[in-house]
mmCIF file of C-alpha atoms in Angstrom:
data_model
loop_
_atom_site.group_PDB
_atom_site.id
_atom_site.type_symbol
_atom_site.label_atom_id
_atom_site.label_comp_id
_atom_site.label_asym_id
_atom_site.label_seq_id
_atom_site.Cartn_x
_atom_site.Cartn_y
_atom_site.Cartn_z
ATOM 1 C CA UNK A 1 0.000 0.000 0.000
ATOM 2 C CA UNK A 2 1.276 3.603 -0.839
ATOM 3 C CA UNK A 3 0.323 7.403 -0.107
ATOM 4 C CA UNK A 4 -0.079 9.867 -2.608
ATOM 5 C CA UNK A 5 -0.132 13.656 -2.360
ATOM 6 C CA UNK A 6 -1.259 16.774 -3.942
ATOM 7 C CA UNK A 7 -0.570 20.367 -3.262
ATOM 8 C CA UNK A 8 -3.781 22.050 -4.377
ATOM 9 C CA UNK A 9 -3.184 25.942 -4.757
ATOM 10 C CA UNK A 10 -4.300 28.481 -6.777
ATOM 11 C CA UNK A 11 -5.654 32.029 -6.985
ATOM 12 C CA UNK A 12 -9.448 30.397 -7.053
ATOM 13 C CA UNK A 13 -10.627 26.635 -6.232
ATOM 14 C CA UNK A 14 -14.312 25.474 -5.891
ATOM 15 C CA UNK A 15 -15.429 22.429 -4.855
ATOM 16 C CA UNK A 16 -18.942 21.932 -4.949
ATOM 17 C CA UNK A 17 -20.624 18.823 -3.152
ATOM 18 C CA UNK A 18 -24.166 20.017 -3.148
ATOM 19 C CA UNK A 19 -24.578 22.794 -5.935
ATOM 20 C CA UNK A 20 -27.972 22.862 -7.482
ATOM 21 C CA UNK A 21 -29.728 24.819 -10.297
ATOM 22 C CA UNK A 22 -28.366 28.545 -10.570
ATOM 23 C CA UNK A 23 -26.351 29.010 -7.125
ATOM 24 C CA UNK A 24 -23.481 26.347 -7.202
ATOM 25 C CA UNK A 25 -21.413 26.586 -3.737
ATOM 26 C CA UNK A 26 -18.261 25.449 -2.447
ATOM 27 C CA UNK A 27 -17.444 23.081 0.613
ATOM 28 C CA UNK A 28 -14.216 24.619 2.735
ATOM 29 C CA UNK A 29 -11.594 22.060 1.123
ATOM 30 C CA UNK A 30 -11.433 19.684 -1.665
ATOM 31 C CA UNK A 31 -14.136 16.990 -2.208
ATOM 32 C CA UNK A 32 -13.417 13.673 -2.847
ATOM 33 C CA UNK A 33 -15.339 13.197 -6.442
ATOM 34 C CA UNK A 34 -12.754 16.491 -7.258
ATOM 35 C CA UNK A 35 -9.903 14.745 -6.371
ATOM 36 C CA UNK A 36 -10.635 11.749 -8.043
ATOM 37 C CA UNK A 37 -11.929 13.836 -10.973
ATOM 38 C CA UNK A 38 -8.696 15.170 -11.288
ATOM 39 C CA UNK A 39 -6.844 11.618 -10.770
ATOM 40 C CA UNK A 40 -9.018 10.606 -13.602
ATOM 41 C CA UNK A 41 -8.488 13.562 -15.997
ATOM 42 C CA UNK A 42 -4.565 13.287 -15.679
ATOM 43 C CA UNK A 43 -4.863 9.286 -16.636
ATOM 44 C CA UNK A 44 -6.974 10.366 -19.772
ATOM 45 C CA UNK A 45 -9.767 8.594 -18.966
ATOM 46 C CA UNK A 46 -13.372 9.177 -20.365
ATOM 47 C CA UNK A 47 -16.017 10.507 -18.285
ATOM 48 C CA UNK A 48 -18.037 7.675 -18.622
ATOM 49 C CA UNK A 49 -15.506 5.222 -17.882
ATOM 50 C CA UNK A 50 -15.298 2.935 -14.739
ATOM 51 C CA UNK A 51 -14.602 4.538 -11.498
ATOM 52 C CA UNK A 52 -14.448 1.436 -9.040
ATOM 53 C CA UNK A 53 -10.587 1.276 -8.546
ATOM 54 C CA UNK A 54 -10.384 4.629 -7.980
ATOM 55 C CA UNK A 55 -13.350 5.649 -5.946
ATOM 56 C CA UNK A 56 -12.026 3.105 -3.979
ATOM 57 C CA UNK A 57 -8.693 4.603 -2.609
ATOM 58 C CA UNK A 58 -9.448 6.204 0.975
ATOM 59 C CA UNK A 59 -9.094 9.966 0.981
ATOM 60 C CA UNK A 60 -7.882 12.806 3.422
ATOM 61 C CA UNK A 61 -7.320 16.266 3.121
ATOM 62 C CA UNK A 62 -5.721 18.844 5.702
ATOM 63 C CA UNK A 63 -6.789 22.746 4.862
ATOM 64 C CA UNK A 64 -2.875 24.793 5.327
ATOM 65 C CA UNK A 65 -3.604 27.661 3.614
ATOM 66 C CA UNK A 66 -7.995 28.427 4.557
ATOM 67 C CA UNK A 67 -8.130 31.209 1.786
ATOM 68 C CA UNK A 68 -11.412 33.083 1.421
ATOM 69 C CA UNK A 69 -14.455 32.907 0.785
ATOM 70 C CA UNK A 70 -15.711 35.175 -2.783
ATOM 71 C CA UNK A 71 -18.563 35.311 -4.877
ATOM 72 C CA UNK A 72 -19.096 36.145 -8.503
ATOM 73 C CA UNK A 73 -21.971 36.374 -10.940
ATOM 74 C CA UNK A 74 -22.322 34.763 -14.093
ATOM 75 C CA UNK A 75 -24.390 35.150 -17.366
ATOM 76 C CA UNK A 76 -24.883 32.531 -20.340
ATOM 77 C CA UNK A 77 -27.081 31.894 -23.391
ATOM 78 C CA UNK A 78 -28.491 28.518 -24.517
ATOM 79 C CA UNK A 79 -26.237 26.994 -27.136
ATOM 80 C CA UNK A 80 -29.195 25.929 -29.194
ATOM 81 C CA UNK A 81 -31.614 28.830 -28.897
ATOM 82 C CA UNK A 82 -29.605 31.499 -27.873
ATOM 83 C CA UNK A 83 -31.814 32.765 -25.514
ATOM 84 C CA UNK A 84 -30.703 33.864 -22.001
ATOM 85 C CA UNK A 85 -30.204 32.061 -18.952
ATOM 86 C CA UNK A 86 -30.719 32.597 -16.209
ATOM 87 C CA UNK A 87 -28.162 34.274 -13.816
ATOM 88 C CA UNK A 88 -25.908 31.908 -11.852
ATOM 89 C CA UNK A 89 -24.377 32.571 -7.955
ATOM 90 C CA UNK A 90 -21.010 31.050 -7.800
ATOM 91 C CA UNK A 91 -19.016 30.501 -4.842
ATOM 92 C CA UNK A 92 -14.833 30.266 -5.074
ATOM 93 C CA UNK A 93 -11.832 29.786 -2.075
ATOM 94 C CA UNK A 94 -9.092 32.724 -3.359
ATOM 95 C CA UNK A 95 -6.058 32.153 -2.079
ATOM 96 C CA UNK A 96 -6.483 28.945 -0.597
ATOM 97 C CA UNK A 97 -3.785 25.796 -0.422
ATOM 98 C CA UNK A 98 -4.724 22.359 0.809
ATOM 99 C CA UNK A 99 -3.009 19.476 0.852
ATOM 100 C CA UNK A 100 -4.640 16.054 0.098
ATOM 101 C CA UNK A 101 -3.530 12.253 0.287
ATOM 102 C CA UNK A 102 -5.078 9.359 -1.272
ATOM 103 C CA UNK A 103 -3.831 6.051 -0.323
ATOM 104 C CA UNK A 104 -4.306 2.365 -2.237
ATOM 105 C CA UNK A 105 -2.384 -0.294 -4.074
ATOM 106 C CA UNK A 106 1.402 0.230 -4.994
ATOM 107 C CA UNK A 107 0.605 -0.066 -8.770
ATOM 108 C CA UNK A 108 -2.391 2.300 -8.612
ATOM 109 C CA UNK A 109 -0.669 4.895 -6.921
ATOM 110 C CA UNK A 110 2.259 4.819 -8.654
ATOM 111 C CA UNK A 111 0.466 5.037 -12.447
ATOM 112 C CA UNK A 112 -1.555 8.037 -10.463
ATOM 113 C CA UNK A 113 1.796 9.725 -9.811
ATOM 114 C CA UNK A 114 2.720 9.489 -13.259
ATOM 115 C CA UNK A 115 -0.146 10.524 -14.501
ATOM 116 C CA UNK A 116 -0.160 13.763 -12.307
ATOM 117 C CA UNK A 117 3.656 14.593 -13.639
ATOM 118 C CA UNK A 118 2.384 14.189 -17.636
ATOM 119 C CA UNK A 119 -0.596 14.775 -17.486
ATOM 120 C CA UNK A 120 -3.529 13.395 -20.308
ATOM 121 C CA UNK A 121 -6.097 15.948 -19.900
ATOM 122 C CA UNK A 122 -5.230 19.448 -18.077
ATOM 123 C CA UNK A 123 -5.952 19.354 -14.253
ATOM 124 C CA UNK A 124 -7.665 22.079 -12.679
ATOM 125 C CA UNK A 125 -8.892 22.834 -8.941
ATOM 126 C CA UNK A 126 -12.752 21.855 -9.045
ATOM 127 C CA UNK A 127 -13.604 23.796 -11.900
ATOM 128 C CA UNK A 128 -12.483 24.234 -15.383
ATOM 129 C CA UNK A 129 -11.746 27.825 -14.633
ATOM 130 C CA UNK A 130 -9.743 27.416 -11.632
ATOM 131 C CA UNK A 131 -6.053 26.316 -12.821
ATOM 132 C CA UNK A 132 -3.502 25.025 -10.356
ATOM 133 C CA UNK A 133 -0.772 27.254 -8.990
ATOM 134 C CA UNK A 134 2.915 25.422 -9.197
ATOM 135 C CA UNK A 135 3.047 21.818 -9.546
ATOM 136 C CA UNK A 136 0.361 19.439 -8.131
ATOM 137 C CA UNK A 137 2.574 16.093 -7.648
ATOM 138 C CA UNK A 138 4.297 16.101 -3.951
ATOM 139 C CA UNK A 139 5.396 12.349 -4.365
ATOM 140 C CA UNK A 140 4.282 8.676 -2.658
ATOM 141 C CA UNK A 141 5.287 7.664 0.476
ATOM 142 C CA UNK A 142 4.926 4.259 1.663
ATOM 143 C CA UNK A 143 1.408 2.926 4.597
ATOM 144 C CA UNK A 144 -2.527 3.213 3.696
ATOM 145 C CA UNK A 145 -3.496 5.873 5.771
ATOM 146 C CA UNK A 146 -3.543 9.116 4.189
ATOM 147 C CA UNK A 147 -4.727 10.944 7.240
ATOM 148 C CA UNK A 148 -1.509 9.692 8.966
ATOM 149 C CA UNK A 149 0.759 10.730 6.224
ATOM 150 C CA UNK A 150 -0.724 14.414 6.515
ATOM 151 C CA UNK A 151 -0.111 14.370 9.734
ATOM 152 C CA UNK A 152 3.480 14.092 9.281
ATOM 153 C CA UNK A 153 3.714 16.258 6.068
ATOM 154 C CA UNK A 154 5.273 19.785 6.569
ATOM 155 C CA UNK A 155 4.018 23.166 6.182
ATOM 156 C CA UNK A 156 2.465 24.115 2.723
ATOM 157 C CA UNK A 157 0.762 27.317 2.737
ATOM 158 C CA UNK A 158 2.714 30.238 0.829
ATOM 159 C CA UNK A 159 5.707 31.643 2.137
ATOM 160 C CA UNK A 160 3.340 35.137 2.768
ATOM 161 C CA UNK A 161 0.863 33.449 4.697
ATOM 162 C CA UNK A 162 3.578 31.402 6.703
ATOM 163 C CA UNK A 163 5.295 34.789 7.658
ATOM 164 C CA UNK A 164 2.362 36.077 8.838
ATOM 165 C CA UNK A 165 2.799 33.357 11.602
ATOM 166 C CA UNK A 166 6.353 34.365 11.916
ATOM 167 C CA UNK A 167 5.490 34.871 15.735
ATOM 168 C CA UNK A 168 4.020 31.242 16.248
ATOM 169 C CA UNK A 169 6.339 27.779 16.492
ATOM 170 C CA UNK A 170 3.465 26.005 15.690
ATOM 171 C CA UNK A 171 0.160 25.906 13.800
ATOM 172 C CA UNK A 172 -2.554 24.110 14.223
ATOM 173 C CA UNK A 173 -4.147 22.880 11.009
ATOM 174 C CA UNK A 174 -7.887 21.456 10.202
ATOM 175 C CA UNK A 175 -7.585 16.969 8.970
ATOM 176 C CA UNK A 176 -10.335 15.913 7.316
ATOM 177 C CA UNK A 177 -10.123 12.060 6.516
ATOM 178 C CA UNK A 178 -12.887 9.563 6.124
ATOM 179 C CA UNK A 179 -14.487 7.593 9.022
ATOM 180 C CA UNK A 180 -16.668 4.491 9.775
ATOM 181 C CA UNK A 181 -20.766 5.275 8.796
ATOM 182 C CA UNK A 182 -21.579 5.031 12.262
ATOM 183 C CA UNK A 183 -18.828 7.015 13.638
ATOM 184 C CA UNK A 184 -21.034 9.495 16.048
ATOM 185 C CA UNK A 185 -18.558 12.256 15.531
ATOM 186 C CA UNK A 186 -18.773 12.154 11.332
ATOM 187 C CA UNK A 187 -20.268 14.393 9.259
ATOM 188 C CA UNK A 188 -22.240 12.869 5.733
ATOM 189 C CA UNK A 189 -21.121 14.766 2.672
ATOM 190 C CA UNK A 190 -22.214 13.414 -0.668
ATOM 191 C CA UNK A 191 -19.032 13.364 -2.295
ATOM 192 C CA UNK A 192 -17.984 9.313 -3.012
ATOM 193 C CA UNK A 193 -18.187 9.114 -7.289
ATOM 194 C CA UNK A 194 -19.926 6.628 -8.557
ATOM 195 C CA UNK A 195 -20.331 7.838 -12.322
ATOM 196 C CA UNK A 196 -19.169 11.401 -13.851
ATOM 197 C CA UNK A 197 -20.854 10.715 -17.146
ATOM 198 C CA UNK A 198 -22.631 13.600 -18.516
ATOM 199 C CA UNK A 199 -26.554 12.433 -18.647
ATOM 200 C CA UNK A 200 -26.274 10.640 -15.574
ATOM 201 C CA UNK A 201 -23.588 11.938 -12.629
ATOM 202 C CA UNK A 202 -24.310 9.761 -9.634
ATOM 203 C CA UNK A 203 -22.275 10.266 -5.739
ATOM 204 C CA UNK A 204 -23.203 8.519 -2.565
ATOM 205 C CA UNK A 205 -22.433 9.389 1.304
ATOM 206 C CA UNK A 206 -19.229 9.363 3.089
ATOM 207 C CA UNK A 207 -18.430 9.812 6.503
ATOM 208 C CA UNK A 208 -16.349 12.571 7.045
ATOM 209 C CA UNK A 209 -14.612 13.281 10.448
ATOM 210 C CA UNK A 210 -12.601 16.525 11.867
ATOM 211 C CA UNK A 211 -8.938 16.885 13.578
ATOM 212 C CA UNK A 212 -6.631 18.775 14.094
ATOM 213 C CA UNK A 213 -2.675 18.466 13.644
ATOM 214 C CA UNK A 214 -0.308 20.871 15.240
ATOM 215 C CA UNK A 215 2.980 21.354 12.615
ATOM 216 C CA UNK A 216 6.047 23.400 13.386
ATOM 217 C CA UNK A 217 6.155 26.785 11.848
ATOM 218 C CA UNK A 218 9.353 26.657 9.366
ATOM 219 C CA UNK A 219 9.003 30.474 9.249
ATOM 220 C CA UNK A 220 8.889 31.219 13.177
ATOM 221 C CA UNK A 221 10.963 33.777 14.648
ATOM 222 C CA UNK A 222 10.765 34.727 17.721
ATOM 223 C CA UNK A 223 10.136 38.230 18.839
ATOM 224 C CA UNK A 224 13.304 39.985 20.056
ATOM 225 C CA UNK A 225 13.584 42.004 23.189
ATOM 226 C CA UNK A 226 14.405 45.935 22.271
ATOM 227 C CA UNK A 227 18.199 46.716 22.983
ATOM 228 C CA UNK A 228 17.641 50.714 23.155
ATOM 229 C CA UNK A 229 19.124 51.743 26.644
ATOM 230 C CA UNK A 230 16.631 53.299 28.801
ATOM 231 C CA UNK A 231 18.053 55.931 30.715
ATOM 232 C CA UNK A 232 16.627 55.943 34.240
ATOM 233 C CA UNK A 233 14.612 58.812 35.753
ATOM 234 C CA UNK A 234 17.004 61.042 38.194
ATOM 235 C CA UNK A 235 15.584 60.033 42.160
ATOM 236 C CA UNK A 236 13.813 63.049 43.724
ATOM 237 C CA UNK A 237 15.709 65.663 45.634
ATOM 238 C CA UNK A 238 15.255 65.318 49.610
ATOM 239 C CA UNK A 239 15.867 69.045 51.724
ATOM 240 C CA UNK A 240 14.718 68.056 55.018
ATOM 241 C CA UNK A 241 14.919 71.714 56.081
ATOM 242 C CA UNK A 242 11.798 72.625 53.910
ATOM 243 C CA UNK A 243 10.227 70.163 55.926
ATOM 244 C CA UNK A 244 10.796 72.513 59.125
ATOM 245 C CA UNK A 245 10.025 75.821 56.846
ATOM 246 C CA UNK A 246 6.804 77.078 58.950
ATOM 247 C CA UNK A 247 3.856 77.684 56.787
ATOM 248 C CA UNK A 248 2.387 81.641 56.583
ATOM 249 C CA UNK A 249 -0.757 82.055 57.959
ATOM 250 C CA UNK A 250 -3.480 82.227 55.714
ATOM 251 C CA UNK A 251 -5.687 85.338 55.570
ATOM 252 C CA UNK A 252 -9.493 84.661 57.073
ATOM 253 C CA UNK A 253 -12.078 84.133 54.296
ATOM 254 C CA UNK A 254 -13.969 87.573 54.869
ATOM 255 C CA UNK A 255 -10.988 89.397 54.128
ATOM 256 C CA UNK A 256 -10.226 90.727 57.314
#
């Protein structure tokens, strides 16, 4: 059994679970049909091509870089008739960097990580209009729990973001990585593929559970003490004889 894992960054991502009709969201980090979408697209297969080996690799994903959340408006015309549609709410992640794992068989994985260095069809980041930033592949590493190798994969998020923690030693980063159905503390996200043809998409449940993993900061520096001298304040003068100085009497208040 190997690990795979992808670096997915770029300046937008969407990765819709639920989208219906003219508003088509985005879940906080990268679905599992995208993922294997992608997988999928970089092996050159068809969309209506058998999904069972790889719908079957377990899946995890840990959000470095949380990005934000931005929407946009679009407007289209039916190809056929021309006529207007109507206008679509879409939801997109800008600046956003996750980093996800999929583990399996040693031969799978290995054609996968191929297949994601020359790739057949052009990846992209849950929509066609969201490319990657940088390269996708971060390499195999060797067990069958992707949530575990996450958990000991450094620091991704962009060198900005990471010196904006510059103060911290360590972060503490969101794990999401599939569970048992009737694990109590899982959430059900429709997001397992079971067909991406065209006429007929189809996705089941999957449990999905919620960590945390605390990874050191490569960027921290501590904050230095000032070295400016600080010159002391002089100590007060002390003339006991204006202690024994007698007071002058003070005039009555009518005046007289």
């Amino acid at each position: 059994m190997s690990v795979l894992a992808l670096r997915l960054a770029g300046p937008l991502q969407s990765w819709g679970a639920s989208a219906r009709f003219a508003r088509r969201t985005t879940e906080t980090a990268p679905t599992k049909s995208g993922v294997i979408g992608l997988l999928a697209a970089a092996q050159g297969r068809d969309r209506t091509a058998d999904l069972t080996d790889l719908a079957a690799l377990s899946f995890a994903v840990r959000i470095d870089q949380a990005g934000t959340r931005v929407r946009d408006f679009q407007t289209a015309r039916h190809a056929d008739t021309g006529k207007a549609m109507p206008v679509s709410e879409r939801f997109y992640l800008a600046d956003a960097v996750f980093v996800a794992a999929v583990a399996g068989d040693d031969d799978l994985i290995h054609t996968l990580n191929d297949a994601i260095q020359a790739p057949t069809y052009l990846p992209f980041l849950g929509r066609r209009s969201c490319p990657p930033q940088g390269p996708i592949n971060l390499g195999t590493r060797n067990g069958n729990d992707p949530a575990a190798a996450l958990r000991d994969e450094p620091w991704h998020a962009a060198e900005w973001h990471q010196n904006r923690h510059r103060r911290n030693a360590f972060v503490t980063l969101h794990l999401l990585s599939e569970s048992a159905a009737d694990d109590p503390l899982g959430t059900a996200l429709r997001d397992q593929p079971l067909s991406f043809a065209p006429t007929h998409r189809r996705y089941a449940l999957r449990n999905v559970v919620t960590t945390t993993v605390d990874l050191p900061n490569p960027h921290y520096q501590p904050a230095r003490r000032s070295k400016i001298p600080v010159k002391p304040l002089p100590a007060p003068r002390h003339n006991p004889e204006a202690l024994l100085t007698p007071l002058s009497p003070q005039p009555p208040l009518d005046g007289r």
